[in-house]
PDB file of C-alpha atoms in Angstrom:
ATOM      1  CA  MET A  46      82.853  71.865  52.761  1.00 42.00           C
ATOM      2  CA  ASN A  47      78.838  71.388  53.882  1.00 45.00           C
ATOM      3  CA  SER A  48      80.595  69.841  57.367  1.00 44.00           C
ATOM      4  CA  GLN A  49      83.218  73.211  57.436  1.00 46.00           C
ATOM      5  CA  THR A  50      80.193  75.601  57.088  1.00 46.00           C
ATOM      6  CA  GLU A  51      77.488  73.600  59.219  1.00 48.00           C
ATOM      7  CA  THR A  52      80.197  73.480  61.871  1.00 50.00           C
ATOM      8  CA  SER A  53      81.288  77.235  61.873  1.00 49.00           C
ATOM      9  CA  THR A  54      77.315  77.923  62.564  1.00 52.00           C
ATOM     10  CA  GLU A  55      77.484  75.919  65.122  1.00 53.00           C
ATOM     11  CA  THR A  56      80.057  77.499  67.314  1.00 56.00           C
ATOM     12  CA  ALA A  57      78.504  80.828  65.758  1.00 53.00           C
ATOM     13  CA  THR A  58      75.139  79.756  67.205  1.00 54.00           C
ATOM     14  CA  ASP A  59      76.397  78.285  70.814  1.00 55.00           C
ATOM     15  CA  SER A  60      78.480  81.503  70.782  1.00 51.00           C
ATOM     16  CA  GLU A  61      75.133  83.740  70.629  1.00 56.00           C
ATOM     17  CA  LEU A  62      73.651  81.916  72.711  1.00 61.00           C
ATOM     18  CA  CYS A  63      76.107  81.217  75.898  1.00 63.00           C
ATOM     19  CA  PRO A  64      78.366  85.028  75.406  1.00 59.00           C
ATOM     20  CA  LEU A  65      81.466  84.918  78.123  1.00 91.00           C
ATOM     21  CA  PHE A  66      82.118  88.047  79.434  1.00 96.00           C
ATOM     22  CA  LYS A  67      83.853  88.529  82.701  1.00 96.00           C
ATOM     23  CA  VAL A  68      83.957  91.592  84.878  1.00 98.00           C
ATOM     24  CA  VAL A  69      88.639  92.425  86.100  1.00 98.00           C
ATOM     25  CA  LEU A  70      88.834  94.531  89.420  1.00 98.00           C
ATOM     26  CA  LEU A  71      91.950  97.101  88.519  1.00 98.00           C
ATOM     27  CA  ASP A  72      94.632  97.402  91.218  1.00 96.00           C
ATOM     28  CA  ASP A  73      94.620 100.795  93.177  1.00 95.00           C
ATOM     29  CA  ASP A  74      96.337 102.007  96.544  1.00 92.00           C
ATOM     30  CA  GLU A  75      93.130 104.147  97.950  1.00 95.00           C
ATOM     31  CA  HIS A  76      91.402 100.512  99.505  1.00 97.00           C
ATOM     32  CA  THR A  77      92.804  98.149 102.154  1.00 96.00           C
ATOM     33  CA  TYR A  78      92.638  93.721 102.106  1.00 97.00           C
ATOM     34  CA  ASP A  79      89.254  94.302 103.891  1.00 96.00           C
ATOM     35  CA  TYR A  80      87.656  96.801 101.294  1.00 97.00           C
ATOM     36  CA  VAL A  81      88.218  93.863  98.154  1.00 98.00           C
ATOM     37  CA  VAL A  82      86.686  91.549 100.751  1.00 97.00           C
ATOM     38  CA  GLU A  83      83.524  93.304 102.316  1.00 96.00           C
ATOM     39  CA  MET A  84      83.203  94.455  98.946  1.00 98.00           C
ATOM     40  CA  LEU A  85      83.405  90.955  96.119  1.00 98.00           C
ATOM     41  CA  CYS A  86      81.446  88.919  99.119  1.00 97.00           C
ATOM     42  CA  ALA A  87      78.263  91.654  98.702  1.00 97.00           C
ATOM     43  CA  THR A  88      78.943  92.677  94.311  1.00 97.00           C
ATOM     44  CA  CYS A  89      79.962  89.291  93.317  1.00 97.00           C
ATOM     45  CA  ASN A  90      79.187  86.582  95.909  1.00 97.00           C
ATOM     46  CA  LEU A  91      82.726  85.499  96.584  1.00 97.00           C
ATOM     47  CA  SER A  92      82.800  83.552  99.944  1.00 97.00           C
ATOM     48  CA  ARG A  93      85.425  85.209 102.172  1.00 95.00           C
ATOM     49  CA  GLU A  94      88.088  83.029 100.776  1.00 95.00           C
ATOM     50  CA  SER A  95      87.547  83.031  97.491  1.00 97.00           C
ATOM     51  CA  ALA A  96      87.741  86.951  98.098  1.00 98.00           C
ATOM     52  CA  PHE A  97      90.747  87.189  99.737  1.00 98.00           C
ATOM     53  CA  ARG A  98      92.230  85.428  96.708  1.00 97.00           C
ATOM     54  CA  CYS A  99      91.487  87.875  94.652  1.00 98.00           C
ATOM     55  CA  ALA A 100      92.715  90.880  96.518  1.00 98.00           C
ATOM     56  CA  VAL A 101      96.464  88.929  96.977  1.00 97.00           C
ATOM     57  CA  GLU A 102      96.189  89.065  92.576  1.00 96.00           C
ATOM     58  CA  VAL A 103      94.612  92.652  92.667  1.00 96.00           C
ATOM     59  CA  ASP A 104      97.536  93.473  94.871  1.00 95.00           C
ATOM     60  CA  LEU A 105     100.018  91.447  93.594  1.00 95.00           C
ATOM     61  CA  ILE A 106      99.905  91.916  89.763  1.00 94.00           C
ATOM     62  CA  GLY A 107      97.172  95.206  89.168  1.00 95.00           C
ATOM     63  CA  LYS A 108      94.317  93.131  88.106  1.00 96.00           C
ATOM     64  CA  THR A 109      91.657  90.228  89.152  1.00 97.00           C
ATOM     65  CA  THR A 110      88.867  88.126  87.745  1.00 96.00           C
ATOM     66  CA  VAL A 111      86.234  88.520  90.105  1.00 97.00           C
ATOM     67  CA  PHE A 112      82.809  86.972  87.819  1.00 96.00           C
ATOM     68  CA  TYR A 113      81.815  85.449  84.491  1.00 95.00           C
ATOM     69  CA  GLY A 114      78.847  85.585  82.821  1.00 94.00           C
ATOM     70  CA  THR A 115      76.704  87.433  80.433  1.00 93.00           C
ATOM     71  CA  LEU A 116      76.998  90.743  79.369  1.00 94.00           C
ATOM     72  CA  GLU A 117      74.355  91.837  81.543  1.00 95.00           C
ATOM     73  CA  GLN A 118      75.057  89.910  84.332  1.00 95.00           C
ATOM     74  CA  CYS A 119      79.199  91.328  83.995  1.00 97.00           C
ATOM     75  CA  LYS A 120      77.627  94.939  83.756  1.00 97.00           C
ATOM     76  CA  ASN A 121      75.281  94.325  86.398  1.00 98.00           C
ATOM     77  CA  ARG A 122      78.293  93.269  88.737  1.00 98.00           C
ATOM     78  CA  ALA A 123      80.425  95.947  86.947  1.00 98.00           C
ATOM     79  CA  ALA A 124      78.288  98.924  88.262  1.00 98.00           C
ATOM     80  CA  ARG A 125      77.537  97.042  91.803  1.00 98.00           C
ATOM     81  CA  ILE A 126      81.326  97.175  92.180  1.00 98.00           C
ATOM     82  CA  LEU A 127      81.523 101.277  90.985  1.00 97.00           C
ATOM     83  CA  ALA A 128      78.268 102.054  93.667  1.00 97.00           C
ATOM     84  CA  TYR A 129      80.143 100.539  96.265  1.00 97.00           C
ATOM     85  CA  GLY A 130      81.480 103.687  97.846  1.00 97.00           C
ATOM     86  CA  ALA A 131      84.703 105.027  99.328  1.00 97.00           C
ATOM     87  CA  ASP A 132      86.692 102.739 101.651  1.00 97.00           C
ATOM     88  CA  PRO A 133      86.242 103.547 104.942  1.00 96.00           C
ATOM     89  CA  ARG A 134      88.833 103.217 106.806  1.00 95.00           C
ATOM     90  CA  LEU A 135      91.030 104.809 104.576  1.00 95.00           C
ATOM     91  CA  PRO A 136      90.680 108.857 104.580  1.00 93.00           C
ATOM     92  CA  ARG A 137      92.074 109.554 101.444  1.00 94.00           C
ATOM     93  CA  SER A 138      89.543 106.686  99.527  1.00 96.00           C
ATOM     94  CA  ARG A 139      87.428 108.760  98.064  1.00 94.00           C
ATOM     95  CA  GLY A 140      85.656 106.610  95.511  1.00 96.00           C
ATOM     96  CA  SER A 141      85.466 103.391  94.849  1.00 97.00           C
ATOM     97  CA  MET A 142      87.981 100.195  93.077  1.00 98.00           C
ATOM     98  CA  LYS A 143      87.096 100.642  89.012  1.00 98.00           C
ATOM     99  CA  ALA A 144      86.413  97.747  87.035  1.00 98.00           C
ATOM    100  CA  GLU A 145      86.116  96.701  83.011  1.00 98.00           C
ATOM    101  CA  VAL A 146      83.903  94.166  81.869  1.00 98.00           C
ATOM    102  CA  HIS A 147      85.853  91.586  78.771  1.00 97.00           C
ATOM    103  CA  GLU A 148      85.265  89.652  76.806  1.00 94.00           C
ATOM    104  CA  ARG A 149      86.568  86.102  77.895  1.00 87.00           C
TER     105      ARG A 149
ATOM    106  CA  MET B 254     101.855  97.787 101.132  1.00 58.00           C
ATOM    107  CA  ARG B 255     105.415  98.220  99.585  1.00 66.00           C
ATOM    108  CA  LEU B 256     108.567  97.099 100.870  1.00 69.00           C
ATOM    109  CA  PRO B 257     111.029 100.195 100.663  1.00 70.00           C
ATOM    110  CA  ASP B 258     114.182  99.699  98.478  1.00 74.00           C
ATOM    111  CA  GLU B 259     116.833 100.398 100.651  1.00 76.00           C
ATOM    112  CA  LEU B 260     115.215  97.101 103.079  1.00 83.00           C
ATOM    113  CA  ALA B 261     114.792  94.862  99.465  1.00 85.00           C
ATOM    114  CA  PRO B 262     118.896  93.569  99.788  1.00 90.00           C
ATOM    115  CA  ARG B 263     118.152  92.281 103.454  1.00 92.00           C
ATOM    116  CA  ALA B 264     115.495  90.416 102.961  1.00 93.00           C
ATOM    117  CA  LEU B 265     116.505  88.966  99.958  1.00 94.00           C
ATOM    118  CA  ALA B 266     119.739  88.231 102.060  1.00 95.00           C
ATOM    119  CA  TYR B 267     116.931  86.657 104.720  1.00 95.00           C
ATOM    120  CA  PHE B 268     114.834  84.287 102.010  1.00 95.00           C
ATOM    121  CA  SER B 269     118.252  83.293 100.453  1.00 96.00           C
ATOM    122  CA  GLN B 270     119.279  82.388 104.397  1.00 95.00           C
ATOM    123  CA  ILE B 271     115.847  79.894 105.222  1.00 94.00           C
ATOM    124  CA  LEU B 272     115.667  78.544 101.722  1.00 92.00           C
ATOM    125  CA  GLY B 273     119.777  77.844 101.374  1.00 92.00           C
ATOM    126  CA  ARG B 274     119.843  79.227  98.232  1.00 91.00           C
ATOM    127  CA  ASP B 275     121.613  82.318  96.754  1.00 93.00           C
ATOM    128  CA  LEU B 276     118.564  85.974  95.751  1.00 94.00           C
ATOM    129  CA  GLU B 277     120.618  87.427  94.380  1.00 92.00           C
ATOM    130  CA  ASP B 278     117.703  89.849  93.285  1.00 91.00           C
ATOM    131  CA  VAL B 279     113.849  90.002  92.947  1.00 91.00           C
ATOM    132  CA  THR B 280     113.929  88.041  89.433  1.00 92.00           C
ATOM    133  CA  ASP B 281     115.476  85.793  91.884  1.00 94.00           C
ATOM    134  CA  LEU B 282     112.626  85.185  94.193  1.00 95.00           C
ATOM    135  CA  ALA B 283     109.664  85.379  91.516  1.00 95.00           C
ATOM    136  CA  SER B 284     111.817  82.615  89.731  1.00 95.00           C
ATOM    137  CA  LEU B 285     111.864  79.944  92.152  1.00 96.00           C
ATOM    138  CA  PRO B 286     109.548  76.848  90.970  1.00 96.00           C
ATOM    139  CA  ALA B 287     105.859  76.689  92.888  1.00 97.00           C
ATOM    140  CA  HIS B 288     107.074  74.484  95.463  1.00 97.00           C
ATOM    141  CA  ASP B 289     110.409  76.488  96.284  1.00 96.00           C
ATOM    142  CA  LEU B 290     108.070  79.454  96.607  1.00 97.00           C
ATOM    143  CA  LEU B 291     105.837  78.255  98.836  1.00 98.00           C
ATOM    144  CA  ARG B 292     107.751  76.857 101.270  1.00 97.00           C
ATOM    145  CA  LEU B 293     109.731  79.683 101.263  1.00 97.00           C
ATOM    146  CA  ALA B 294     106.529  81.393 102.585  1.00 97.00           C
ATOM    147  CA  ASP B 295     106.387  78.680 105.168  1.00 97.00           C
ATOM    148  CA  LEU B 296     109.738  78.674 106.617  1.00 97.00           C
ATOM    149  CA  LEU B 297     108.898  82.318 107.404  1.00 96.00           C
ATOM    150  CA  PRO B 298     107.537  83.844 110.393  1.00 96.00           C
ATOM    151  CA  ASP B 299     104.234  85.296 109.787  1.00 95.00           C
ATOM    152  CA  GLY B 300     105.018  88.805 110.490  1.00 92.00           C
ATOM    153  CA  VAL B 301     107.896  88.040 107.578  1.00 94.00           C
ATOM    154  CA  LEU B 302     104.955  87.474 104.986  1.00 96.00           C
ATOM    155  CA  PRO B 303     103.725  91.199 103.745  1.00 94.00           C
ATOM    156  CA  ALA B 304     107.425  91.391 102.663  1.00 94.00           C
ATOM    157  CA  LEU B 305     107.832  88.207 101.273  1.00 95.00           C
ATOM    158  CA  VAL B 306     104.874  89.767  98.914  1.00 95.00           C
ATOM    159  CA  SER B 307     105.826  93.059  98.817  1.00 93.00           C
ATOM    160  CA  LEU B 308     108.543  91.830  96.955  1.00 94.00           C
ATOM    161  CA  LEU B 309     107.089  89.580  94.604  1.00 95.00           C
ATOM    162  CA  LYS B 310     104.765  92.854  92.977  1.00 92.00           C
ATOM    163  CA  GLY B 311     104.655  93.397  90.221  1.00 79.00           C
ATOM    164  CA  ALA B 312     106.810  90.648  89.053  1.00 85.00           C
ATOM    165  CA  GLY B 313     104.120  89.266  86.994  1.00 79.00           C
ATOM    166  CA  PRO B 314     101.091  87.274  86.823  1.00 78.00           C
ATOM    167  CA  GLY B 315     103.485  83.795  87.251  1.00 92.00           C
ATOM    168  CA  VAL B 316     102.982  84.643  90.488  1.00 95.00           C
ATOM    169  CA  PHE B 317     100.163  84.427  91.171  1.00 96.00           C
ATOM    170  CA  GLU B 318      99.829  81.316  89.547  1.00 95.00           C
ATOM    171  CA  LYS B 319     103.062  79.953  91.619  1.00 97.00           C
ATOM    172  CA  LEU B 320     101.106  81.244  95.060  1.00 97.00           C
ATOM    173  CA  LEU B 321      98.226  79.012  94.261  1.00 96.00           C
ATOM    174  CA  GLY B 322     101.206  76.009  93.497  1.00 96.00           C
ATOM    175  CA  ASP B 323     100.682  75.931  90.070  1.00 92.00           C
ATOM    176  CA  HIS B 324      96.983  74.342  90.163  1.00 86.00           C
ATOM    177  CA  GLU B 325      99.391  71.389  91.068  1.00 92.00           C
ATOM    178  CA  GLU B 326      98.100  68.627  93.803  1.00 94.00           C
ATOM    179  CA  GLU B 327     101.385  68.074  95.675  1.00 95.00           C
ATOM    180  CA  ASN B 328     101.157  71.705  96.843  1.00 96.00           C
ATOM    181  CA  ARG B 329      97.824  72.386  97.755  1.00 96.00           C
ATOM    182  CA  SER B 330      98.597  72.328 101.647  1.00 97.00           C
ATOM    183  CA  LEU B 331     101.386  74.792 101.131  1.00 97.00           C
ATOM    184  CA  SER B 332      99.616  77.062  99.211  1.00 97.00           C
ATOM    185  CA  ASP B 333      96.314  76.967 101.433  1.00 97.00           C
ATOM    186  CA  ARG B 334      98.509  77.356 104.661  1.00 97.00           C
ATOM    187  CA  PHE B 335      99.714  80.635 102.719  1.00 98.00           C
ATOM    188  CA  PHE B 336      96.411  81.698 101.719  1.00 97.00           C
ATOM    189  CA  ALA B 337      95.423  81.550 105.886  1.00 97.00           C
ATOM    190  CA  ARG B 338      98.224  82.759 107.265  1.00 97.00           C
ATOM    191  CA  TYR B 339      98.128  85.859 105.305  1.00 97.00           C
ATOM    192  CA  ARG B 340      94.675  86.767 105.568  1.00 96.00           C
ATOM    193  CA  ASP B 341      94.922  86.171 109.426  1.00 94.00           C
ATOM    194  CA  LEU B 342      97.700  88.392 109.178  1.00 94.00           C
ATOM    195  CA  VAL B 343      95.891  91.524 107.742  1.00 95.00           C
ATOM    196  CA  LEU B 344      92.352  90.942 107.834  1.00 95.00           C
ATOM    197  CA  GLU B 345      90.642  92.641 110.233  1.00 88.00           C
ATOM    198  CA  ALA B 346      89.404  90.094 112.896  1.00 82.00           C
ATOM    199  CA  ILE B 347      85.468  89.657 112.303  1.00 74.00           C
ATOM    200  CA  GLU B 348      83.939  91.893 114.519  1.00 67.00           C
ATOM    201  CA  ASP B 349      81.190  91.317 116.389  1.00 71.00           C
ATOM    202  CA  GLN B 350      77.968  92.162 117.662  1.00 71.00           C
ATOM    203  CA  GLU B 351      78.632  95.470 119.116  1.00 82.00           C
ATOM    204  CA  PHE B 352      81.192  96.236 116.939  1.00 90.00           C
ATOM    205  CA  ASN B 353      79.615 100.471 114.811  1.00 95.00           C
ATOM    206  CA  PRO B 354      82.208 100.742 111.578  1.00 95.00           C
ATOM    207  CA  LEU B 355      80.394 104.225 112.158  1.00 97.00           C
ATOM    208  CA  GLU B 356      82.347 105.066 115.465  1.00 95.00           C
ATOM    209  CA  ALA B 357      84.898 103.287 114.059  1.00 93.00           C
ATOM    210  CA  TRP B 358      85.941 105.023 110.652  1.00 95.00           C
ATOM    211  CA  LEU B 359      83.434 108.390 110.362  1.00 96.00           C
ATOM    212  CA  PRO B 360      85.019 110.404 113.125  1.00 95.00           C
ATOM    213  CA  PRO B 361      82.332 113.098 113.697  1.00 95.00           C
ATOM    214  CA  GLU B 362      84.563 116.089 113.109  1.00 95.00           C
ATOM    215  CA  ALA B 363      85.404 114.815 110.052  1.00 94.00           C
ATOM    216  CA  CYS B 364      81.560 115.241 108.627  1.00 95.00           C
ATOM    217  CA  GLN B 365      82.682 118.999 108.424  1.00 93.00           C
ATOM    218  CA  ASP B 366      84.717 118.886 105.305  1.00 95.00           C
ATOM    219  CA  LEU B 367      81.428 118.332 103.148  1.00 95.00           C
ATOM    220  CA  ALA B 368      83.383 116.519 100.742  1.00 95.00           C
ATOM    221  CA  PHE B 369      85.281 113.722 102.554  1.00 95.00           C
ATOM    222  CA  LEU B 370      81.047 113.073 104.016  1.00 96.00           C
ATOM    223  CA  SER B 371      79.701 112.637 100.782  1.00 95.00           C
ATOM    224  CA  SER B 372      82.261 110.371  99.634  1.00 96.00           C
ATOM    225  CA  ARG B 373      80.876 108.116 102.378  1.00 97.00           C
ATOM    226  CA  GLN B 374      77.441 107.877 101.940  1.00 97.00           C
ATOM    227  CA  THR B 375      77.377 104.203 100.021  1.00 97.00           C
ATOM    228  CA  PHE B 376      79.131 103.043 103.573  1.00 97.00           C
ATOM    229  CA  PHE B 377      76.485 105.232 106.065  1.00 98.00           C
ATOM    230  CA  LEU B 378      73.690 104.074 104.006  1.00 98.00           C
ATOM    231  CA  ARG B 379      74.570  99.813 104.289  1.00 96.00           C
ATOM    232  CA  GLN B 380      74.825 100.231 107.754  1.00 97.00           C
ATOM    233  CA  GLU B 381      72.233  98.934 110.404  1.00 96.00           C
ATOM    234  CA  ILE B 382      69.286 101.089 111.868  1.00 97.00           C
ATOM    235  CA  VAL B 383      70.619 100.050 115.502  1.00 96.00           C
ATOM    236  CA  HIS B 384      74.056 101.416 114.509  1.00 97.00           C
ATOM    237  CA  ILE B 385      73.293 104.873 112.657  1.00 98.00           C
ATOM    238  CA  ASN B 386      70.736 105.636 115.801  1.00 98.00           C
ATOM    239  CA  GLU B 387      73.391 104.966 118.067  1.00 97.00           C
ATOM    240  CA  TRP B 388      75.548 107.813 116.780  1.00 98.00           C
ATOM    241  CA  MET B 389      73.209 109.824 115.016  1.00 97.00           C
ATOM    242  CA  ALA B 390      71.918 109.963 118.752  1.00 97.00           C
ATOM    243  CA  ARG B 391      75.700 110.142 120.234  1.00 97.00           C
ATOM    244  CA  HIS B 392      76.904 112.926 117.820  1.00 97.00           C
ATOM    245  CA  PHE B 393      74.689 114.953 116.531  1.00 97.00           C
ATOM    246  CA  GLY B 394      71.630 114.615 118.791  1.00 97.00           C
ATOM    247  CA  LEU B 395      69.494 113.250 115.658  1.00 97.00           C
ATOM    248  CA  GLY B 396      66.957 110.302 115.431  1.00 93.00           C
ATOM    249  CA  PRO B 397      65.809 107.813 116.089  1.00 97.00           C
ATOM    250  CA  TYR B 398      64.486 106.061 112.744  1.00 98.00           C
ATOM    251  CA  LEU B 399      63.134 102.646 111.970  1.00 97.00           C
ATOM    252  CA  PRO B 400      64.261 100.114 109.933  1.00 96.00           C
ATOM    253  CA  GLY B 401      64.959 100.605 106.583  1.00 97.00           C
ATOM    254  CA  SER B 402      65.479 104.439 106.906  1.00 97.00           C
ATOM    255  CA  GLN B 403      68.792 104.818 106.701  1.00 98.00           C
ATOM    256  CA  LEU B 404      68.391 107.285 103.923  1.00 98.00           C
ATOM    257  CA  GLU B 405      66.261 109.588 105.263  1.00 98.00           C
ATOM    258  CA  ALA B 406      69.071 109.168 108.630  1.00 98.00           C
ATOM    259  CA  TRP B 407      70.943 110.563 105.465  1.00 98.00           C
ATOM    260  CA  ASN B 408      69.300 113.112 104.206  1.00 98.00           C
ATOM    261  CA  ASP B 409      68.714 114.091 108.067  1.00 97.00           C
ATOM    262  CA  LEU B 410      72.427 114.029 108.800  1.00 97.00           C
ATOM    263  CA  TRP B 411      72.883 116.249 105.821  1.00 96.00           C
ATOM    264  CA  SER B 412      70.172 118.914 106.278  1.00 96.00           C
ATOM    265  CA  PHE B 413      71.470 119.427 110.308  1.00 96.00           C
ATOM    266  CA  LEU B 414      75.044 119.310 108.642  1.00 95.00           C
ATOM    267  CA  THR B 415      74.705 122.165 105.792  1.00 93.00           C
ATOM    268  CA  ARG B 416      71.770 124.440 107.669  1.00 90.00           C
ATOM    269  CA  PRO B 417      72.704 127.688 107.885  1.00 85.00           C
TER     270      PRO B 417
END
């Protein structure tokens, strides 16, 4: 009983010390592959190769995880994505892509 | 881009021929093991890869994992080759320093539409001042601006376009 209590206490403490969240990018039809790659390199520090794989994933299945971190870090990255602006390559594009912060 | 529905059967017939296996519908295609899907991609000409990706859209999260080779070492080279070929096909070539994104993507005539223009503010502010100076002088007779003066240039452009 005592050891079980200690174990659950340790787990809770680990979770508090290292909360893991993720930023999920959502698909739409207002942004090009080029935009996604450029934007993810700039906002999430992804390599061009990693950003391209994310672009393919969001295109194929509608969402992709682009960043892992603490809640604060993830909110910051999501805010950067939401502030990146429209895709200049597409005249119909009028805003940023959408991103959500999720618990892992 | 999504492949028009009427072209899907023709694409599937072509893929069946290439792979030597009957693919009656998209479910058959999406159900291929990772190795077979990547082998099919490897055998297709570059120009047909977008049709393959288009057919796989909406087929579930497992499809992307298959394109990654299901994380099997034996599939890695096929997967890397697929992504490299598809990337070279769909992404613009990296431009040289002479390329001015404002000239390419912000036509001066479109700036009369202020709703459109305001949607391009963050794009404008990300540009190098040398490109802003070139574009502002050529199309509006404004500038030049010092390095770091992107916001001042934007405000001047906005004032110029909204003047009575």
